[in-house]
Structures are given as C-alpha cells and as structure tokens.
Short mmCIF file of C-alpha atoms in Angstrom, two decimals:
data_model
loop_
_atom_site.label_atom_id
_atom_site.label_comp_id
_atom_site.label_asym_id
_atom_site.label_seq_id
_atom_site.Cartn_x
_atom_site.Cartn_y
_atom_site.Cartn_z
CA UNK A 1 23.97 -99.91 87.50
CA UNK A 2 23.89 -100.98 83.87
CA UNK A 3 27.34 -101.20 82.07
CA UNK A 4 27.83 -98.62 79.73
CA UNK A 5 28.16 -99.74 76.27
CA UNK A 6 31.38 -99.85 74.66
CA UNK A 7 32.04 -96.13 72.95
CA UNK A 8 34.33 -94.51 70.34
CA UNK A 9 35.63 -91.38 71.12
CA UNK A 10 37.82 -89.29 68.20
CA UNK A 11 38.83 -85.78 69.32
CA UNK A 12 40.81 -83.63 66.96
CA UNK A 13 42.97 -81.14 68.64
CA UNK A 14 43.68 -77.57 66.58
CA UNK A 15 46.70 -75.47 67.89
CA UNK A 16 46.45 -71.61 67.17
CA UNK A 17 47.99 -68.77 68.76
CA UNK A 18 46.77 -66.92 71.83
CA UNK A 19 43.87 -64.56 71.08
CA UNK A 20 45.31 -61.37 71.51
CA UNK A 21 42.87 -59.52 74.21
CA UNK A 22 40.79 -56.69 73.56
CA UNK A 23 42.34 -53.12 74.57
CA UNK A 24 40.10 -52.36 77.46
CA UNK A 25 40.34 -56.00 78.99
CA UNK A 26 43.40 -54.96 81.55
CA UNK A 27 44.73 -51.96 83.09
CA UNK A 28 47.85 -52.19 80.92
CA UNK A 29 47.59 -50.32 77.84
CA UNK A 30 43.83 -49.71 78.75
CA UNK A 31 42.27 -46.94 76.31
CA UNK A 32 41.85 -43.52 77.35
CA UNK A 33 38.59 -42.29 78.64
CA UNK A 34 37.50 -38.62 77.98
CA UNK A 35 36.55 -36.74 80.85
CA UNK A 36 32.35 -35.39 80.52
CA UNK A 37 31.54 -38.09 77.99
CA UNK A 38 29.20 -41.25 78.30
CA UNK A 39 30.16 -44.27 76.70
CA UNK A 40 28.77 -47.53 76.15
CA UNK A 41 30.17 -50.87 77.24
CA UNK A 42 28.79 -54.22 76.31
CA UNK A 43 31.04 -56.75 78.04
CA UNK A 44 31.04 -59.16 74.93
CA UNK A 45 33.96 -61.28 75.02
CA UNK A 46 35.62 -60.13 78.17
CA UNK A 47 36.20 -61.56 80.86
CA UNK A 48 37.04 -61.04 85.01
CA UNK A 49 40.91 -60.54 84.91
CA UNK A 50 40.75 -57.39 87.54
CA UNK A 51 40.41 -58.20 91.03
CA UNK A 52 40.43 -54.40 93.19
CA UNK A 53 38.07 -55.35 95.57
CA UNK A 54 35.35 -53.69 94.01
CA UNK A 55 33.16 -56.28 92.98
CA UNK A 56 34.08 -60.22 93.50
CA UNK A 57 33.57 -62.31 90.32
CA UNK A 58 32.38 -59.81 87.44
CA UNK A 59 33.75 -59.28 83.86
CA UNK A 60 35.78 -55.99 83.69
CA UNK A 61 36.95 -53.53 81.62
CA UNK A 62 39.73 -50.99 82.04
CA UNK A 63 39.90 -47.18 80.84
CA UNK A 64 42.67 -45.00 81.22
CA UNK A 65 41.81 -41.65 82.98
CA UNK A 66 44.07 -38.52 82.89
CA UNK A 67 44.09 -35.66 85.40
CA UNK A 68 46.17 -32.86 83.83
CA UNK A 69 45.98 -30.92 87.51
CA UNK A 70 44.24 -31.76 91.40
CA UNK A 71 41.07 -33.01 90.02
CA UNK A 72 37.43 -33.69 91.97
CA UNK A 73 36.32 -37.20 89.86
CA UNK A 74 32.48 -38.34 89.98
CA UNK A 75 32.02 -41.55 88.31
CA UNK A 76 28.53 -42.51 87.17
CA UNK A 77 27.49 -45.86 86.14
CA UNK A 78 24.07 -46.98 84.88
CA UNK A 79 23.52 -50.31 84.48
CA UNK A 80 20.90 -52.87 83.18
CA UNK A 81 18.38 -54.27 84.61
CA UNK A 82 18.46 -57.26 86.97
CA UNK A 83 22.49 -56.80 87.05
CA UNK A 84 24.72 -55.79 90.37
CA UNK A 85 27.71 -54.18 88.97
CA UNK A 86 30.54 -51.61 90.05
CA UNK A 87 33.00 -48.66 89.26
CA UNK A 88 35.88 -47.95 90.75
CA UNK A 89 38.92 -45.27 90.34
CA UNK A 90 41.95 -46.75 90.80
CA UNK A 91 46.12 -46.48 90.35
CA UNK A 92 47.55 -47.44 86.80
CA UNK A 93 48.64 -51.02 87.80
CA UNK A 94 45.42 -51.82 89.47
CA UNK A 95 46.49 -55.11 90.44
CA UNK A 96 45.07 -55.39 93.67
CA UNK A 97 43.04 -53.31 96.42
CA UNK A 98 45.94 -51.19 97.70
CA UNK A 99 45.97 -49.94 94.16
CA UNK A 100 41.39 -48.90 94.80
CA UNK A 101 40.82 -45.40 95.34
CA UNK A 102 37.55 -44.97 95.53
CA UNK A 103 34.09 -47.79 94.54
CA UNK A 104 30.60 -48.21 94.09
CA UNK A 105 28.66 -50.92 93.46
CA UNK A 106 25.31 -52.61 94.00
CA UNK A 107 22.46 -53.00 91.59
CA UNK A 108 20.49 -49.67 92.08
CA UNK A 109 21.10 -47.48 88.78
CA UNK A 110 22.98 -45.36 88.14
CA UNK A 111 25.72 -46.14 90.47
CA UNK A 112 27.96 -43.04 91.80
CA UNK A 113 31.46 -43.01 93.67
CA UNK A 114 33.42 -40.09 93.96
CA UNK A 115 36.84 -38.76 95.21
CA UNK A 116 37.91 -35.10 95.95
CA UNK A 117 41.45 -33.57 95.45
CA UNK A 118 42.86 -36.72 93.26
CA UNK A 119 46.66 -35.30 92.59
CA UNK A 120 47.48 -34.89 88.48
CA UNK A 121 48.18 -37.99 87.16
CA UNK A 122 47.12 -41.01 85.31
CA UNK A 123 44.51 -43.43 86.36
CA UNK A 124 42.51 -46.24 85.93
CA UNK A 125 38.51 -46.14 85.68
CA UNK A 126 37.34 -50.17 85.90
CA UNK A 127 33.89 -51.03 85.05
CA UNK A 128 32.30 -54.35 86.44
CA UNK A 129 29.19 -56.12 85.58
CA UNK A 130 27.80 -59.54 87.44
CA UNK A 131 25.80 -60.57 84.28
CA UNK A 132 28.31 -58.92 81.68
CA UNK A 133 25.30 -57.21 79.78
CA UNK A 134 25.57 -53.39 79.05
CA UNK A 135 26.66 -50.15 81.13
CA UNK A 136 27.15 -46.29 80.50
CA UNK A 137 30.21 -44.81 82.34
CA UNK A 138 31.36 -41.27 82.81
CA UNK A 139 33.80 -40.03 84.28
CA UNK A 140 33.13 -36.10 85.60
CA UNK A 141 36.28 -34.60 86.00
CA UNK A 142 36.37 -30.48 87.41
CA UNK A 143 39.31 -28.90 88.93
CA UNK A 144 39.62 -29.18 92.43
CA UNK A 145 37.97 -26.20 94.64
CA UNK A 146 36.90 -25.95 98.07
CA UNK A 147 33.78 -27.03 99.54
CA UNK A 148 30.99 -24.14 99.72
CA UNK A 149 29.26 -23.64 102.73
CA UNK A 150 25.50 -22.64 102.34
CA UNK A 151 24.80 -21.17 105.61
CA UNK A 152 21.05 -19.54 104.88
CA UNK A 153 19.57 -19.66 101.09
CA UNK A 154 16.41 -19.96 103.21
CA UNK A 155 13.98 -18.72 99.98
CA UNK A 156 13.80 -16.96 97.05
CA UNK A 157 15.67 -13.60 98.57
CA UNK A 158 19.04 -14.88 99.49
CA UNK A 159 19.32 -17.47 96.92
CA UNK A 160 22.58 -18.66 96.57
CA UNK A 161 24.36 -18.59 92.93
CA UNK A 162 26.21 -21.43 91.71
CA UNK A 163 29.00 -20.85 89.96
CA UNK A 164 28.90 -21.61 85.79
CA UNK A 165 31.09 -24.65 86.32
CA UNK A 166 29.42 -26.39 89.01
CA UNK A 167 30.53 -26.70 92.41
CA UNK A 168 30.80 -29.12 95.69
CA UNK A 169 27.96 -27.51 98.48
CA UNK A 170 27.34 -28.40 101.82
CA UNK A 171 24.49 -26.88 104.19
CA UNK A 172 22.14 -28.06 107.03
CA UNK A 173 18.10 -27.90 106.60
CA UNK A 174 17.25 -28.15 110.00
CA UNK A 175 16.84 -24.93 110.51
CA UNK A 176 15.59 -23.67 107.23
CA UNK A 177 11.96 -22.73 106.97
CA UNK A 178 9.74 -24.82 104.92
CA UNK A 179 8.88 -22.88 101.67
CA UNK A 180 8.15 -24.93 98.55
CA UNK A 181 6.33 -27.62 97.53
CA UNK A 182 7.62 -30.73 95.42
CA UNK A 183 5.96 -32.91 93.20
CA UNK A 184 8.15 -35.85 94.38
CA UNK A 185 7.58 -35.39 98.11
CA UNK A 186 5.22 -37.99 100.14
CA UNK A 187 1.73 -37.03 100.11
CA UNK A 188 -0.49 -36.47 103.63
CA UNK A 189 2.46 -34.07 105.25
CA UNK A 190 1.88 -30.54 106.08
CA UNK A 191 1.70 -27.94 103.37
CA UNK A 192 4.96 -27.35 102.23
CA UNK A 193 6.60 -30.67 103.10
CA UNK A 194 9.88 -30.24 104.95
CA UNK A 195 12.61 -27.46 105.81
CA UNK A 196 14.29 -26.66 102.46
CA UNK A 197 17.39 -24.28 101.18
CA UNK A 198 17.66 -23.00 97.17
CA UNK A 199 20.35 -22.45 94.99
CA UNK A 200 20.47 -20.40 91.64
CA UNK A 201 21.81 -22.01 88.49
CA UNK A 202 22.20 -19.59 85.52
CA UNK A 203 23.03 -21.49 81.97
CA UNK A 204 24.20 -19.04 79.13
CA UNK A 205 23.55 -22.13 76.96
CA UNK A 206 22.31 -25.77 76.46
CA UNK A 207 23.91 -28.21 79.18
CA UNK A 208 23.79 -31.26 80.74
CA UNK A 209 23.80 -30.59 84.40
CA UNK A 210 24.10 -33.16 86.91
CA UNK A 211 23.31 -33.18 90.67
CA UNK A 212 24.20 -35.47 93.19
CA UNK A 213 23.25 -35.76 97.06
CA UNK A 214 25.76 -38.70 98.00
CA UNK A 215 26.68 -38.84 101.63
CA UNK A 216 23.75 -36.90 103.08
CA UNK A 217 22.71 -37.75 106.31
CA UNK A 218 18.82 -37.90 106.19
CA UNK A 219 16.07 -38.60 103.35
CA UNK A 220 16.54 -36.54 100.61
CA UNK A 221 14.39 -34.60 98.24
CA UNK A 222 15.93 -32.74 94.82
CA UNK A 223 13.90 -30.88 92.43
CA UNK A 224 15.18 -28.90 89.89
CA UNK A 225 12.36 -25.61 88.64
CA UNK A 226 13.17 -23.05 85.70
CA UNK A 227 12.37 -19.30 86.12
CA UNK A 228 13.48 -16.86 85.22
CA UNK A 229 10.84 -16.33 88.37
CA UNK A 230 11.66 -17.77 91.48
CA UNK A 231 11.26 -20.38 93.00
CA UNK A 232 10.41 -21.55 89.04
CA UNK A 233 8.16 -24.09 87.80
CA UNK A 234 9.50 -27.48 88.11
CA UNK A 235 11.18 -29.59 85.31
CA UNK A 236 10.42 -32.46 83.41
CA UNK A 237 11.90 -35.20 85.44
CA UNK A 238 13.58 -32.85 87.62
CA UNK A 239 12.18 -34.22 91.02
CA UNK A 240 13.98 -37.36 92.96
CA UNK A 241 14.32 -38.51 96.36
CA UNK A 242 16.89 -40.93 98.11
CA UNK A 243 17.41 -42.91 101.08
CA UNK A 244 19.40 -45.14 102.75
CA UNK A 245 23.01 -45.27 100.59
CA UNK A 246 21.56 -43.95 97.35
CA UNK A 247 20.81 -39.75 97.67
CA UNK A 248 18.50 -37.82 94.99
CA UNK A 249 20.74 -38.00 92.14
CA UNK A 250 20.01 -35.76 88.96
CA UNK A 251 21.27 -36.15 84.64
CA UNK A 252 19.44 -33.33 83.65
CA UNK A 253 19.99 -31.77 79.80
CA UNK A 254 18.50 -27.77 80.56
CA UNK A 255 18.24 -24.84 77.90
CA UNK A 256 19.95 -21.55 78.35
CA UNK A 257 17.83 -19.99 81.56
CA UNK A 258 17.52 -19.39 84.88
CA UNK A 259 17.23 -22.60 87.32
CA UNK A 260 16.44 -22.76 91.01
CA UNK A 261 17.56 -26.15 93.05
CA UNK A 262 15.67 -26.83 95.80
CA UNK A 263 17.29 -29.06 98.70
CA UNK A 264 14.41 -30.78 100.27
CA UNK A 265 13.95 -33.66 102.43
CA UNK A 266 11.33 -36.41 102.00
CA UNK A 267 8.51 -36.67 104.18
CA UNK A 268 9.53 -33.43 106.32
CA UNK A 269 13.51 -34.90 106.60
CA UNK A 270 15.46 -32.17 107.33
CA UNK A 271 19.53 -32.92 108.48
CA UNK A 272 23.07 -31.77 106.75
CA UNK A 273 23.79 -32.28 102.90
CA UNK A 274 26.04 -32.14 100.43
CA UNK A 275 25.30 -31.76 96.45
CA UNK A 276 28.06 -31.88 94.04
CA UNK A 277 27.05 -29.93 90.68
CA UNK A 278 28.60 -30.45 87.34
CA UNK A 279 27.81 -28.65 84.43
CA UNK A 280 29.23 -29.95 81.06
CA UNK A 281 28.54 -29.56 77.29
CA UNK A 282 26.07 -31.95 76.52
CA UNK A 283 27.20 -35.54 74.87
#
C-alpha cells in the first residue's frame, strides 16, 4: 500500500450554546393536542429521544393529551408513502414501556390504536416515523359508554340507530341473512355477497364521520349509502374492506341526511365485529 502523502489538517472549533429543542421533541412540556382535530407533522429537525416500545429507532414527537372525564381515545395516523411509522398513547413521563398504554404501528395507512375507559387525566400522544417525512395525527376523544350489542339489524326493518355522537358496536354476521350488495365486495360470489347487519346514522348537519372495524375476527366489508331510502345509494368512497390486522376503516366528511352502514364481510366472510363510530365537526 502506497504511503499517504504528507497532509495539513486546520480545524477551527466554534463553541455555542445548546440548541434549545423544539416543544414537541419530549414528553416534558410537550404541546397540547386538541381532541377531533388533524394536524400535520413534518419531523424536520427532530430526532429519536422517546423509546416506549412502540417503534425501535424512529424520530418522535410528543403531544400532550387531556381527558377532562373516563374517555374512549382512537388515535389515527396516516403516514407517507414507503415509511413504517407508529402512535402510541402513553403516561406523562413516557420514559419507558411501563409508561405505553396502547400502539400501532406498521406501514399500512392510516394507522389506528385505540383504548377504552382511559381514567381523566393527562397524557401523552407520541408520533413515530422510520424515514422522518410527514404524518397526520388525531386524536378522537368521546366520553366513555358501554359497548352496544347489535343482536338482529338483519335489513332495512329493524335497522338499528346510532346515536348522534357515535358509539362503540359489537354484533355477529353469521347468522344474518345476506341482503345488499357492495361495490367493494369480490366479484364471482353469489348475488348478494355475504351475511350482512345495518345501522342508521342520522346527521342534522355537515360531519366528518369516521368508522372503524379494528379487532374483527373475519374479512371485513364497510360501505357507507345515503337515503333518506333504505338501504341508500352508496357514497363516494364509502366502500372498504380489511383483512388480516388492518379492518375496513372509514374518514368520511357526509352532509346533513340520512345514512345506512352496512357491516359486510368480503367474499361471503361472515364472523363477530366491532365498529367504533365517531362523529365530529369537521376540521
């Protein structure tokens, strides 16, 4: 190996004070987060100093959640494209992962965890991405209320209402009759695709309504139609299914009317589900 030639090397060294770091960048003194509204991170100049057990090795951010009374908290995260990121709920300190509550992560958009019957109290939402490029996060925050049970709400004559603020539903398909059709549903099956139950949404105005299927236990099908007629016509982008760990899952801004929900199942999958509704003022 050649010597290396003989080299000059002048460094100047500038001593400044720390940066001071930005107000989301740890849980202490993290900004507050308003309940039902979207915001927009970009990740620029932060960096991983929040280690849950959410998400290993990922630039965070911090917000500061408040719960004024027993709270049921949905946290929604969409994130960019090509990134694996996470959300978590967590105690104030959020230190380590005895302080995690509740996390989800992966890189299928939006990403969803939830948590009923979180005690009043202040909290921590923390927002990871991989590749530190953007996110949306809300947090959807509704007073705590027991689970309803949707025994028939076989068709359009025993509907079952939803109340104006939304709701957490549970019910069983299996042995629901197949009624309704679904522009999202795998083509080649018998008509009427699989065994579904419907729910009635009425809106007195504008909101942004949004449905989500987590923790099913088959293939699901959602599709959201607008009567006043039932079963409706279906929406613009108001059909999804999901499989595996991510259920149908729903953002939907409707006008004042009359909505039917149809709980499907994709490719004639019929099983127990739950749907958690929220209806907010739109952002």
């Amino acid at each position: 190996v050649p010597a290396s030639a003989p080299t000059v090397v002048s460094m100047t060294v500038v001593k400044e004070p720390p940066t001071s770091p930005l107000p989301d960048e740890t849980c202490v003194g993290a900004p507050l987060l308003e309940p039902n509204k979207t915001i927009d991170i970009d990740f620029q100049n932060r960096q991983d100093d929040i280690d849950v057990g959410c998400v290993p090795s990922a630039v965070d951010v911090a917000y500061r959640l408040d719960l004024p009374l027993t709270s049921d908290v949905l946290l929604v995260q969409r994130i960019s494209s090509g990134d694996s990121a996470g959300i978590s709920l967590d105690k104030p300190m959020c230190t380590d992962a005895a302080d995690l509550l509740t996390c989800g992560f992966g890189g299928q958009s939006p990403l969803r965890t939830s948590k009923r019957n979180v005690p009043a109290g202040e909290y921590r939402v923390v927002s990871e991405s991989t590749l530190g490029v953007p996110v949306q996060v809300t947090a959807f925050v509704r007073k705590t209320s027991p689970a309803i049970v949707v025994p028939f709400a076989d068709g359009c004559a025993d509907a079952l209402d939803i109340p104006a603020a939304g709701g957490f539903f549970q019910g069983n398909t299996a042995n629901a009759t197949p009624s309704f059709e679904a522009g999202c549903d795998q083509a080649g099956g018998p008509p009427f695709g699989a065994r579904d139950q419907l729910l009635r949404l009425t809106l007195q105005a504008k909101k942004r309504v949004v449905l989500d299927m987590n923790a099913s236990a088959y293939a699901t099908l959602l599709d959201v139609r607008k009567g006043p007629d039932c079963p409706g016509i279906e929406v613009f982008q108001g059909c999804t299914v999901g499989y595996g760990q991510n259920k149908s899952f729903l953002d939907l801004t409707l006008d004042a009317s009359i909505y039917f929900i149809q709980i499907d199942g994709l490719a004639q999958d019929s099983g127990p589900w739950f749907l958690d509704v929220r209806v907010v003022d739109p952002t």
